[in-house]
Amino acid sequence: MLRITELKLPIDHPDEDLRPAIVQRLGIASDDLLDFTLFKRSYDARKKSSELCFIYTIDLNVRDEAAVLHTFADDRNVNVAPDVSYKPVGQAPADLQQRPIVVGFGPCGIFAGLLLAQMGFKPIILERGTEVRQRTKDTWGLWRKSVLNPESNVQFGEGGAGTFSDGKLYS
Ligand SMILES: Cc1cc2nc3c(=O)[nH]c(=O)nc-3n(C[C@H](O)[C@H](O)[C@H](O)COP(=O)(O)OP(=O)(O)OC[C@H]3O[C@@H](n4cnc5c(N)ncnc54)[C@H](O)[C@@H]3O)c2cc1C
């Protein structure tokens, strides 16, 4: 799989312009572009509004990958797509005797629990706070009515503090 970075298109371009833009960038026949997926799209808003554009990072398969790589050997924006798949660091033994304990069900605990489960370790997750529905009521109770429940609030409970973030968390 190949990756193109820094592919620029006008911000108002129709979706169907993406494929021809990739084909043109690579200088290949349209049929030779087998498939593509959008890895990342960002905005370039550094210039005046009439020049706003999208900048794409695209992963794609072509009929003759070696030939394309050869053509673009000196182009830092056309490369083999990096393998970013997660490689588990271990696997639980079939006769697992002891189960790991994860304390807290915030973003870190959720992710640790997920990975441990995927590796077969059957984690036990302990969470001191309440489930998310009750927690949301308690948290809004503080923010709207100034009533603090010291055991159920924005910090403690299912989802951790991340439950009330505006979504910038990345893993
Ligand atoms: C209002 C708010 C908005 C935020 N907005 C953003 C944002 O927009 N973007 C962003 O990136 N970050 C944001 N953050 C920060 C982000 O939420 C934290 O960085 C993130 O939640 C930390 O994750 P964590 O799993 O390490 O800890 P926490 O989310 O704090 O999770 C810890 C969990 O452990 C539990 N726990 C604690 N002690 C015990 C115990 N003794 N036994 C059992 N369980 C226990 C807690 O109840 C909690 O559920 C925000 C935080 C708050 C409070």
Short mmCIF file of N, CA and C and ligand atoms in Angstrom, two decimals:
data_model
loop_
_atom_site.label_atom_id
_atom_site.label_comp_id
_atom_site.label_asym_id
_atom_site.label_seq_id
_atom_site.Cartn_x
_atom_site.Cartn_y
_atom_site.Cartn_z
N MET A 1 0.85 -1.20 0.00
CA MET A 1 0.00 0.00 0.00
C MET A 1 0.88 1.25 0.00
N LEU A 2 0.46 2.25 -0.78
CA LEU A 2 1.22 3.51 -0.86
C LEU A 2 0.51 4.61 -0.08
N ARG A 3 1.26 5.64 0.25
CA ARG A 3 0.67 6.81 0.90
C ARG A 3 1.11 8.07 0.17
N ILE A 4 0.12 8.90 -0.18
CA ILE A 4 0.41 10.24 -0.70
C ILE A 4 0.12 11.24 0.41
N THR A 5 1.03 12.15 0.64
CA THR A 5 0.77 13.24 1.60
C THR A 5 0.75 14.57 0.85
N GLU A 6 0.18 15.56 1.52
CA GLU A 6 0.19 16.94 0.99
C GLU A 6 -0.53 17.08 -0.35
N LEU A 7 -1.59 16.30 -0.55
CA LEU A 7 -2.37 16.45 -1.78
C LEU A 7 -3.41 17.57 -1.54
N LYS A 8 -3.29 18.65 -2.27
CA LYS A 8 -4.13 19.83 -2.02
C LYS A 8 -5.28 19.91 -3.02
N LEU A 9 -6.46 20.18 -2.48
CA LEU A 9 -7.62 20.45 -3.34
C LEU A 9 -8.36 21.65 -2.78
N PRO A 10 -9.07 22.41 -3.64
CA PRO A 10 -9.83 23.56 -3.13
C PRO A 10 -10.85 23.11 -2.10
N ILE A 11 -11.14 23.97 -1.15
CA ILE A 11 -12.00 23.56 -0.03
C ILE A 11 -13.43 23.22 -0.47
N ASP A 12 -13.85 23.73 -1.62
CA ASP A 12 -15.22 23.47 -2.08
C ASP A 12 -15.26 22.39 -3.17
N HIS A 13 -14.24 21.56 -3.23
CA HIS A 13 -14.22 20.57 -4.32
C HIS A 13 -15.25 19.48 -4.05
N PRO A 14 -15.91 18.98 -5.11
CA PRO A 14 -16.83 17.86 -4.92
C PRO A 14 -16.05 16.57 -4.61
N ASP A 15 -16.69 15.64 -3.89
CA ASP A 15 -16.02 14.39 -3.50
C ASP A 15 -15.42 13.66 -4.70
N GLU A 16 -16.15 13.70 -5.81
CA GLU A 16 -15.70 12.90 -6.96
C GLU A 16 -14.42 13.44 -7.60
N ASP A 17 -13.95 14.61 -7.14
CA ASP A 17 -12.69 15.15 -7.68
C ASP A 17 -11.45 14.48 -7.07
N LEU A 18 -11.67 13.74 -5.98
CA LEU A 18 -10.51 13.19 -5.28
C LEU A 18 -9.78 12.13 -6.12
N ARG A 19 -10.56 11.21 -6.65
CA ARG A 19 -9.93 10.14 -7.43
C ARG A 19 -9.12 10.69 -8.61
N PRO A 20 -9.70 11.56 -9.48
CA PRO A 20 -8.88 12.10 -10.57
C PRO A 20 -7.66 12.86 -10.08
N ALA A 21 -7.77 13.49 -8.91
CA ALA A 21 -6.61 14.23 -8.39
C ALA A 21 -5.47 13.26 -8.03
N ILE A 22 -5.83 12.11 -7.47
CA ILE A 22 -4.81 11.09 -7.13
C ILE A 22 -4.17 10.55 -8.40
N VAL A 23 -5.03 10.23 -9.37
CA VAL A 23 -4.55 9.68 -10.64
C VAL A 23 -3.59 10.67 -11.31
N GLN A 24 -4.00 11.94 -11.30
CA GLN A 24 -3.16 12.97 -11.93
C GLN A 24 -1.83 13.13 -11.18
N ARG A 25 -1.93 13.11 -9.84
CA ARG A 25 -0.71 13.28 -9.04
C ARG A 25 0.30 12.18 -9.34
N LEU A 26 -0.21 10.95 -9.52
CA LEU A 26 0.69 9.82 -9.75
C LEU A 26 1.03 9.62 -11.23
N GLY A 27 0.27 10.31 -12.10
CA GLY A 27 0.53 10.17 -13.54
C GLY A 27 0.25 8.76 -14.04
N ILE A 28 -0.80 8.14 -13.49
CA ILE A 28 -1.13 6.77 -13.91
C ILE A 28 -2.51 6.77 -14.58
N ALA A 29 -2.82 5.68 -15.26
CA ALA A 29 -4.16 5.54 -15.85
C ALA A 29 -5.16 5.31 -14.72
N SER A 30 -6.38 5.79 -14.91
CA SER A 30 -7.39 5.69 -13.85
C SER A 30 -7.60 4.24 -13.41
N ASP A 31 -7.57 3.30 -14.37
CA ASP A 31 -7.79 1.88 -14.03
C ASP A 31 -6.67 1.32 -13.16
N ASP A 32 -5.52 1.98 -13.18
CA ASP A 32 -4.38 1.47 -12.40
C ASP A 32 -4.47 1.87 -10.93
N LEU A 33 -5.40 2.75 -10.61
CA LEU A 33 -5.65 3.06 -9.19
C LEU A 33 -6.72 2.07 -8.71
N LEU A 34 -6.31 1.07 -7.94
CA LEU A 34 -7.24 -0.02 -7.58
C LEU A 34 -8.23 0.41 -6.51
N ASP A 35 -7.73 1.08 -5.47
CA ASP A 35 -8.61 1.60 -4.42
C ASP A 35 -7.83 2.60 -3.59
N PHE A 36 -8.57 3.39 -2.81
CA PHE A 36 -7.88 4.34 -1.92
C PHE A 36 -8.75 4.62 -0.71
N THR A 37 -8.08 4.98 0.39
CA THR A 37 -8.80 5.38 1.60
C THR A 37 -8.20 6.68 2.11
N LEU A 38 -9.07 7.44 2.74
CA LEU A 38 -8.65 8.72 3.30
C LEU A 38 -8.01 8.45 4.66
N PHE A 39 -6.74 8.78 4.82
CA PHE A 39 -6.10 8.60 6.13
C PHE A 39 -6.28 9.87 6.97
N LYS A 40 -6.17 11.02 6.32
CA LYS A 40 -6.26 12.27 7.09
C LYS A 40 -6.66 13.41 6.14
N ARG A 41 -7.47 14.31 6.66
CA ARG A 41 -7.78 15.52 5.89
C ARG A 41 -7.66 16.72 6.83
N SER A 42 -6.89 17.69 6.44
CA SER A 42 -6.76 18.88 7.28
C SER A 42 -6.98 20.12 6.42
N TYR A 43 -7.09 21.26 7.07
CA TYR A 43 -7.31 22.51 6.37
C TYR A 43 -6.01 23.30 6.30
N ASP A 44 -5.83 23.99 5.21
CA ASP A 44 -4.78 24.99 5.17
C ASP A 44 -5.49 26.34 5.10
N ALA A 45 -5.46 27.04 6.22
CA ALA A 45 -6.17 28.33 6.30
C ALA A 45 -5.17 29.46 6.52
N ARG A 46 -3.93 29.24 6.09
CA ARG A 46 -2.92 30.27 6.34
C ARG A 46 -3.04 31.43 5.37
N LYS A 47 -3.65 31.18 4.22
CA LYS A 47 -3.76 32.26 3.23
C LYS A 47 -5.16 32.84 3.25
N LYS A 48 -5.38 33.86 2.44
CA LYS A 48 -6.69 34.51 2.46
C LYS A 48 -7.81 33.54 2.04
N SER A 49 -9.04 33.87 2.44
CA SER A 49 -10.12 32.90 2.37
C SER A 49 -10.32 32.30 0.98
N SER A 50 -10.05 33.07 -0.08
CA SER A 50 -10.28 32.52 -1.42
C SER A 50 -9.33 31.37 -1.74
N GLU A 51 -8.27 31.24 -0.95
CA GLU A 51 -7.31 30.17 -1.24
C GLU A 51 -7.35 29.04 -0.21
N LEU A 52 -8.41 29.01 0.62
CA LEU A 52 -8.52 27.91 1.59
C LEU A 52 -8.51 26.58 0.85
N CYS A 53 -7.80 25.61 1.40
CA CYS A 53 -7.81 24.30 0.73
C CYS A 53 -7.75 23.17 1.75
N PHE A 54 -8.15 21.99 1.27
CA PHE A 54 -7.98 20.77 2.04
C PHE A 54 -6.62 20.16 1.69
N ILE A 55 -5.99 19.57 2.68
CA ILE A 55 -4.75 18.84 2.43
C ILE A 55 -4.99 17.38 2.83
N TYR A 56 -4.83 16.51 1.86
CA TYR A 56 -5.15 15.11 2.08
C TYR A 56 -3.91 14.25 2.28
N THR A 57 -4.07 13.23 3.14
CA THR A 57 -3.14 12.10 3.19
C THR A 57 -3.97 10.89 2.78
N ILE A 58 -3.55 10.25 1.71
CA ILE A 58 -4.35 9.17 1.11
C ILE A 58 -3.54 7.87 1.08
N ASP A 59 -4.14 6.79 1.52
CA ASP A 59 -3.53 5.46 1.35
C ASP A 59 -4.18 4.79 0.15
N LEU A 60 -3.38 4.13 -0.67
CA LEU A 60 -3.94 3.62 -1.92
C LEU A 60 -3.19 2.40 -2.41
N ASN A 61 -3.89 1.65 -3.24
CA ASN A 61 -3.28 0.51 -3.93
C ASN A 61 -3.30 0.78 -5.42
N VAL A 62 -2.19 0.53 -6.06
CA VAL A 62 -2.08 0.70 -7.52
C VAL A 62 -1.69 -0.65 -8.13
N ARG A 63 -1.88 -0.74 -9.43
CA ARG A 63 -1.60 -2.00 -10.10
C ARG A 63 -0.10 -2.35 -10.02
N ASP A 64 0.75 -1.35 -10.26
CA ASP A 64 2.19 -1.62 -10.25
C ASP A 64 2.88 -0.71 -9.23
N GLU A 65 2.89 -1.16 -7.99
CA GLU A 65 3.42 -0.35 -6.90
C GLU A 65 4.91 -0.05 -7.08
N ALA A 66 5.66 -1.06 -7.52
CA ALA A 66 7.11 -0.88 -7.67
C ALA A 66 7.41 0.21 -8.69
N ALA A 67 6.64 0.24 -9.77
CA ALA A 67 6.88 1.24 -10.82
C ALA A 67 6.59 2.64 -10.30
N VAL A 68 5.51 2.78 -9.54
CA VAL A 68 5.17 4.11 -8.99
C VAL A 68 6.25 4.56 -8.00
N LEU A 69 6.67 3.64 -7.16
CA LEU A 69 7.72 3.99 -6.19
C LEU A 69 9.02 4.39 -6.90
N HIS A 70 9.30 3.72 -7.98
CA HIS A 70 10.51 4.04 -8.75
C HIS A 70 10.39 5.46 -9.32
N THR A 71 9.24 5.76 -9.91
CA THR A 71 9.03 7.08 -10.52
C THR A 71 9.16 8.19 -9.47
N PHE A 72 8.66 7.92 -8.26
CA PHE A 72 8.63 8.96 -7.23
C PHE A 72 9.70 8.76 -6.15
N ALA A 73 10.77 8.12 -6.54
CA ALA A 73 11.82 7.81 -5.56
C ALA A 73 12.33 9.05 -4.83
N ASP A 74 12.33 10.21 -5.51
CA ASP A 74 12.85 11.43 -4.88
C ASP A 74 11.73 12.34 -4.35
N ASP A 75 10.53 11.84 -4.32
CA ASP A 75 9.38 12.66 -3.90
C ASP A 75 8.99 12.25 -2.48
N ARG A 76 9.20 13.14 -1.50
CA ARG A 76 8.95 12.74 -0.11
C ARG A 76 7.47 12.59 0.20
N ASN A 77 6.60 12.98 -0.74
CA ASN A 77 5.16 12.87 -0.50
C ASN A 77 4.52 11.64 -1.14
N VAL A 78 5.34 10.75 -1.70
CA VAL A 78 4.83 9.47 -2.21
C VAL A 78 5.71 8.37 -1.64
N ASN A 79 5.12 7.55 -0.78
CA ASN A 79 5.91 6.53 -0.08
C ASN A 79 5.09 5.28 0.16
N VAL A 80 5.77 4.26 0.64
CA VAL A 80 5.04 3.09 1.14
C VAL A 80 4.31 3.51 2.40
N ALA A 81 3.03 3.13 2.53
CA ALA A 81 2.27 3.50 3.74
C ALA A 81 2.85 2.77 4.94
N PRO A 82 3.10 3.49 6.04
CA PRO A 82 3.67 2.81 7.21
C PRO A 82 2.67 1.83 7.83
N ASP A 83 3.20 0.76 8.37
CA ASP A 83 2.35 -0.21 9.06
C ASP A 83 2.13 0.29 10.49
N VAL A 84 0.94 0.82 10.75
CA VAL A 84 0.67 1.37 12.08
C VAL A 84 -0.25 0.44 12.89
N SER A 85 -0.42 -0.78 12.41
CA SER A 85 -1.28 -1.70 13.16
C SER A 85 -0.63 -2.04 14.49
N TYR A 86 -1.45 -2.19 15.51
CA TYR A 86 -0.92 -2.47 16.85
C TYR A 86 -0.45 -3.91 16.94
N LYS A 87 0.73 -4.09 17.52
CA LYS A 87 1.25 -5.45 17.71
C LYS A 87 1.19 -5.77 19.20
N PRO A 88 0.33 -6.70 19.59
CA PRO A 88 0.23 -7.03 21.02
C PRO A 88 1.59 -7.40 21.60
N VAL A 89 1.83 -6.93 22.82
CA VAL A 89 3.14 -7.20 23.43
C VAL A 89 3.20 -8.58 24.08
N GLY A 90 2.07 -9.25 24.16
CA GLY A 90 2.10 -10.57 24.77
C GLY A 90 0.78 -11.29 24.54
N GLN A 91 0.71 -12.49 25.03
CA GLN A 91 -0.52 -13.29 24.92
C GLN A 91 -0.68 -14.08 26.21
N ALA A 92 -1.88 -14.07 26.75
CA ALA A 92 -2.10 -14.79 28.00
C ALA A 92 -1.88 -16.29 27.79
N PRO A 93 -1.32 -16.97 28.80
CA PRO A 93 -1.19 -18.43 28.68
C PRO A 93 -2.58 -19.08 28.74
N ALA A 94 -2.68 -20.25 28.14
CA ALA A 94 -3.98 -20.95 28.11
C ALA A 94 -4.48 -21.23 29.52
N ASP A 95 -3.55 -21.51 30.44
CA ASP A 95 -3.96 -21.83 31.81
C ASP A 95 -3.78 -20.60 32.73
N LEU A 96 -4.32 -19.49 32.31
CA LEU A 96 -4.18 -18.24 33.08
C LEU A 96 -4.62 -18.45 34.53
N GLN A 97 -3.71 -18.19 35.46
CA GLN A 97 -4.01 -18.43 36.87
C GLN A 97 -4.47 -17.16 37.57
N GLN A 98 -3.86 -16.03 37.23
CA GLN A 98 -4.20 -14.80 37.92
C GLN A 98 -4.62 -13.75 36.90
N ARG A 99 -5.67 -13.00 37.23
CA ARG A 99 -6.17 -11.98 36.31
C ARG A 99 -5.66 -10.61 36.75
N PRO A 100 -5.19 -9.78 35.79
CA PRO A 100 -4.71 -8.45 36.16
C PRO A 100 -5.87 -7.55 36.59
N ILE A 101 -5.56 -6.59 37.45
CA ILE A 101 -6.57 -5.65 37.93
C ILE A 101 -6.25 -4.26 37.39
N VAL A 102 -7.24 -3.65 36.79
CA VAL A 102 -7.10 -2.27 36.30
C VAL A 102 -7.94 -1.40 37.23
N VAL A 103 -7.32 -0.37 37.79
CA VAL A 103 -8.05 0.51 38.70
C VAL A 103 -8.44 1.78 37.97
N GLY A 104 -9.73 1.98 37.82
CA GLY A 104 -10.26 3.18 37.17
C GLY A 104 -10.72 2.89 35.76
N PHE A 105 -11.88 3.43 35.42
CA PHE A 105 -12.45 3.21 34.08
C PHE A 105 -12.53 4.53 33.31
N GLY A 106 -11.44 5.32 33.42
CA GLY A 106 -11.29 6.49 32.56
C GLY A 106 -10.66 6.05 31.24
N PRO A 107 -10.27 7.00 30.40
CA PRO A 107 -9.68 6.64 29.11
C PRO A 107 -8.51 5.66 29.24
N CYS A 108 -7.65 5.88 30.23
CA CYS A 108 -6.49 4.97 30.38
C CYS A 108 -6.94 3.58 30.79
N GLY A 109 -7.85 3.51 31.75
CA GLY A 109 -8.33 2.21 32.23
C GLY A 109 -9.10 1.46 31.15
N ILE A 110 -9.90 2.20 30.38
CA ILE A 110 -10.66 1.58 29.29
C ILE A 110 -9.69 0.97 28.27
N PHE A 111 -8.68 1.75 27.92
CA PHE A 111 -7.75 1.29 26.90
C PHE A 111 -6.89 0.13 27.42
N ALA A 112 -6.45 0.26 28.67
CA ALA A 112 -5.66 -0.84 29.26
C ALA A 112 -6.50 -2.12 29.33
N GLY A 113 -7.75 -1.97 29.74
CA GLY A 113 -8.65 -3.12 29.84
C GLY A 113 -8.88 -3.76 28.48
N LEU A 114 -9.07 -2.91 27.46
CA LEU A 114 -9.30 -3.42 26.11
C LEU A 114 -8.10 -4.23 25.62
N LEU A 115 -6.90 -3.66 25.77
CA LEU A 115 -5.72 -4.35 25.28
C LEU A 115 -5.48 -5.65 26.04
N LEU A 116 -5.64 -5.59 27.35
CA LEU A 116 -5.44 -6.81 28.14
C LEU A 116 -6.45 -7.88 27.73
N ALA A 117 -7.70 -7.47 27.49
CA ALA A 117 -8.72 -8.44 27.08
C ALA A 117 -8.36 -9.02 25.70
N GLN A 118 -7.89 -8.15 24.79
CA GLN A 118 -7.53 -8.64 23.46
C GLN A 118 -6.38 -9.63 23.52
N MET A 119 -5.53 -9.49 24.55
CA MET A 119 -4.41 -10.43 24.69
C MET A 119 -4.81 -11.64 25.54
N GLY A 120 -6.06 -11.68 25.93
CA GLY A 120 -6.58 -12.87 26.63
C GLY A 120 -6.39 -12.87 28.13
N PHE A 121 -6.07 -11.71 28.72
CA PHE A 121 -5.76 -11.71 30.15
C PHE A 121 -6.97 -11.55 31.09
N LYS A 122 -8.15 -11.37 30.53
CA LYS A 122 -9.39 -11.29 31.32
C LYS A 122 -9.27 -10.30 32.48
N PRO A 123 -9.01 -9.04 32.19
CA PRO A 123 -8.79 -8.08 33.29
C PRO A 123 -10.05 -7.85 34.13
N ILE A 124 -9.79 -7.55 35.38
CA ILE A 124 -10.87 -7.12 36.29
C ILE A 124 -10.72 -5.61 36.42
N ILE A 125 -11.77 -4.86 36.14
CA ILE A 125 -11.67 -3.40 36.20
C ILE A 125 -12.48 -2.89 37.39
N LEU A 126 -11.80 -2.14 38.24
CA LEU A 126 -12.47 -1.57 39.41
C LEU A 126 -12.71 -0.08 39.17
N GLU A 127 -13.91 0.38 39.47
CA GLU A 127 -14.23 1.79 39.28
C GLU A 127 -14.97 2.28 40.52
N ARG A 128 -14.49 3.32 41.13
CA ARG A 128 -15.07 3.78 42.40
C ARG A 128 -16.37 4.57 42.20
N GLY A 129 -16.56 5.15 41.01
CA GLY A 129 -17.71 6.02 40.80
C GLY A 129 -18.92 5.28 40.26
N THR A 130 -19.93 6.05 39.92
CA THR A 130 -21.19 5.46 39.44
C THR A 130 -21.17 5.28 37.93
N GLU A 131 -22.21 4.61 37.43
CA GLU A 131 -22.33 4.45 35.97
C GLU A 131 -22.69 5.81 35.36
N VAL A 132 -22.48 5.88 34.06
CA VAL A 132 -22.40 7.20 33.43
C VAL A 132 -23.71 7.99 33.50
N ARG A 133 -24.85 7.31 33.45
CA ARG A 133 -26.12 8.04 33.44
C ARG A 133 -26.32 8.80 34.76
N GLN A 134 -26.06 8.08 35.88
CA GLN A 134 -26.19 8.73 37.19
C GLN A 134 -25.16 9.85 37.35
N ARG A 135 -23.96 9.56 36.88
CA ARG A 135 -22.86 10.54 36.98
C ARG A 135 -23.18 11.83 36.26
N THR A 136 -23.79 11.69 35.09
CA THR A 136 -24.12 12.88 34.30
C THR A 136 -25.10 13.75 35.08
N LYS A 137 -26.09 13.10 35.72
CA LYS A 137 -27.05 13.87 36.54
C LYS A 137 -26.33 14.58 37.66
N ASP A 138 -25.43 13.85 38.34
CA ASP A 138 -24.72 14.45 39.49
C ASP A 138 -23.82 15.60 39.04
N THR A 139 -23.18 15.42 37.91
CA THR A 139 -22.26 16.46 37.43
C THR A 139 -23.02 17.72 37.04
N TRP A 140 -24.13 17.53 36.33
CA TRP A 140 -24.94 18.71 35.99
C TRP A 140 -25.55 19.33 37.24
N GLY A 141 -25.74 18.48 38.27
CA GLY A 141 -26.24 19.01 39.54
C GLY A 141 -25.28 20.06 40.11
N LEU A 142 -23.98 19.81 39.95
CA LEU A 142 -22.99 20.78 40.42
C LEU A 142 -22.94 21.99 39.48
N TRP A 143 -22.87 21.71 38.19
CA TRP A 143 -22.67 22.81 37.25
C TRP A 143 -23.90 23.73 37.16
N ARG A 144 -25.10 23.14 37.34
CA ARG A 144 -26.31 23.95 37.18
C ARG A 144 -26.89 24.40 38.51
N LYS A 145 -26.76 23.50 39.55
CA LYS A 145 -27.44 23.82 40.82
C LYS A 145 -26.46 24.00 41.96
N SER A 146 -25.18 23.90 41.71
CA SER A 146 -24.13 24.06 42.72
C SER A 146 -24.26 23.05 43.86
N VAL A 147 -24.74 21.83 43.54
CA VAL A 147 -24.82 20.77 44.55
C VAL A 147 -23.73 19.75 44.23
N LEU A 148 -22.75 19.62 45.14
CA LEU A 148 -21.64 18.69 44.89
C LEU A 148 -21.89 17.36 45.56
N ASN A 149 -21.82 16.28 44.79
CA ASN A 149 -21.77 14.94 45.37
C ASN A 149 -20.31 14.52 45.35
N PRO A 150 -19.65 14.46 46.51
CA PRO A 150 -18.20 14.20 46.51
C PRO A 150 -17.84 12.82 45.97
N GLU A 151 -18.79 11.90 45.88
CA GLU A 151 -18.50 10.56 45.37
C GLU A 151 -18.92 10.37 43.92
N SER A 152 -19.63 11.34 43.36
CA SER A 152 -20.09 11.18 41.98
C SER A 152 -20.06 12.56 41.33
N ASN A 153 -19.09 12.75 40.44
CA ASN A 153 -18.90 14.09 39.88
C ASN A 153 -18.08 13.98 38.59
N VAL A 154 -17.52 15.12 38.17
CA VAL A 154 -16.81 15.13 36.89
C VAL A 154 -15.56 14.27 36.91
N GLN A 155 -15.06 13.93 38.10
CA GLN A 155 -13.81 13.17 38.18
C GLN A 155 -14.00 11.68 38.37
N PHE A 156 -15.04 11.28 39.09
CA PHE A 156 -15.16 9.86 39.43
C PHE A 156 -16.30 9.21 38.68
N GLY A 157 -16.06 8.03 38.11
CA GLY A 157 -17.14 7.25 37.53
C GLY A 157 -16.82 6.74 36.13
N GLU A 158 -17.78 5.96 35.62
CA GLU A 158 -17.62 5.33 34.31
C GLU A 158 -17.21 6.36 33.25
N GLY A 159 -16.10 6.11 32.59
CA GLY A 159 -15.62 7.01 31.54
C GLY A 159 -14.56 7.98 32.04
N GLY A 160 -14.42 8.10 33.36
CA GLY A 160 -13.42 9.01 33.92
C GLY A 160 -13.71 10.46 33.55
N ALA A 161 -12.71 11.32 33.71
CA ALA A 161 -12.90 12.73 33.39
C ALA A 161 -13.16 12.91 31.90
N GLY A 162 -12.68 11.93 31.09
CA GLY A 162 -12.86 12.04 29.65
C GLY A 162 -14.32 12.10 29.23
N THR A 163 -15.22 11.61 30.06
CA THR A 163 -16.65 11.62 29.71
C THR A 163 -17.14 13.03 29.44
N PHE A 164 -16.54 14.01 30.10
CA PHE A 164 -17.03 15.38 29.94
C PHE A 164 -16.06 16.25 29.15
N SER A 165 -15.15 15.62 28.45
CA SER A 165 -14.28 16.41 27.58
C SER A 165 -15.03 16.69 26.28
N ASP A 166 -14.52 17.63 25.51
CA ASP A 166 -15.23 17.97 24.28
C ASP A 166 -14.73 17.19 23.07
N GLY A 167 -13.97 16.13 23.35
CA GLY A 167 -13.68 15.21 22.26
C GLY A 167 -12.30 15.33 21.65
N LYS A 168 -11.39 16.00 22.32
CA LYS A 168 -10.06 16.13 21.73
C LYS A 168 -9.13 14.97 22.08
N LEU A 169 -9.63 14.02 22.91
CA LEU A 169 -8.76 12.91 23.28
C LEU A 169 -8.43 12.04 22.08
N TYR A 170 -7.17 11.72 21.93
CA TYR A 170 -6.72 10.80 20.88
C TYR A 170 -6.01 9.64 21.55
N SER A 171 -6.01 8.50 20.89
CA SER A 171 -5.18 7.42 21.42
C SER A 171 -4.17 7.05 20.34
C1 LIG B 1 -14.31 18.93 32.43
C2 LIG B 1 -13.12 18.32 31.73
C3 LIG B 1 -12.93 18.53 30.35
C4 LIG B 1 -11.84 17.98 29.71
N1 LIG B 1 -11.72 18.18 28.37
C5 LIG B 1 -10.71 17.60 27.69
C6 LIG B 1 -10.62 17.72 26.29
O1 LIG B 1 -11.44 18.36 25.66
N2 LIG B 1 -9.62 17.09 25.67
C7 LIG B 1 -8.70 16.35 26.34
O2 LIG B 1 -7.82 15.79 25.71
N3 LIG B 1 -8.76 16.20 27.68
C8 LIG B 1 -9.74 16.80 28.36
N4 LIG B 1 -9.81 16.65 29.72
C9 LIG B 1 -8.79 15.86 30.38
C10 LIG B 1 -9.07 14.37 30.19
O3 LIG B 1 -10.40 14.11 30.54
C11 LIG B 1 -8.09 13.58 31.06
O4 LIG B 1 -6.78 13.82 30.57
C12 LIG B 1 -8.38 12.09 30.99
O5 LIG B 1 -9.70 11.81 31.40
C13 LIG B 1 -7.38 11.33 31.88
O6 LIG B 1 -7.68 9.95 31.75
P1 LIG B 1 -7.30 8.91 32.89
O7 LIG B 1 -7.89 7.61 32.50
O8 LIG B 1 -5.83 9.00 33.13
O9 LIG B 1 -7.93 9.46 34.23
P2 LIG B 1 -9.52 9.77 34.63
O10 LIG B 1 -10.25 10.12 33.39
O11 LIG B 1 -9.39 10.73 35.72
O12 LIG B 1 -9.98 8.35 35.10
C14 LIG B 1 -9.61 7.81 36.34
C15 LIG B 1 -10.73 6.89 36.80
O13 LIG B 1 -10.29 6.22 37.96
C16 LIG B 1 -11.33 6.17 38.90
N5 LIG B 1 -10.70 6.02 40.22
C17 LIG B 1 -9.94 6.91 40.88
N6 LIG B 1 -9.54 6.40 42.05
C18 LIG B 1 -10.03 5.14 42.12
C19 LIG B 1 -9.96 4.11 43.09
N7 LIG B 1 -9.28 4.25 44.23
N8 LIG B 1 -10.60 2.93 42.83
C20 LIG B 1 -11.32 2.77 41.68
N9 LIG B 1 -11.42 3.73 40.74
C21 LIG B 1 -10.79 4.91 40.95
C22 LIG B 1 -12.04 7.48 38.73
O14 LIG B 1 -13.36 7.42 39.22
C23 LIG B 1 -12.00 7.65 37.19
O15 LIG B 1 -13.12 7.06 36.57
C24 LIG B 1 -10.90 17.19 30.42
C25 LIG B 1 -11.08 16.97 31.81
C26 LIG B 1 -12.17 17.52 32.46
C27 LIG B 1 -12.34 17.27 33.93
#
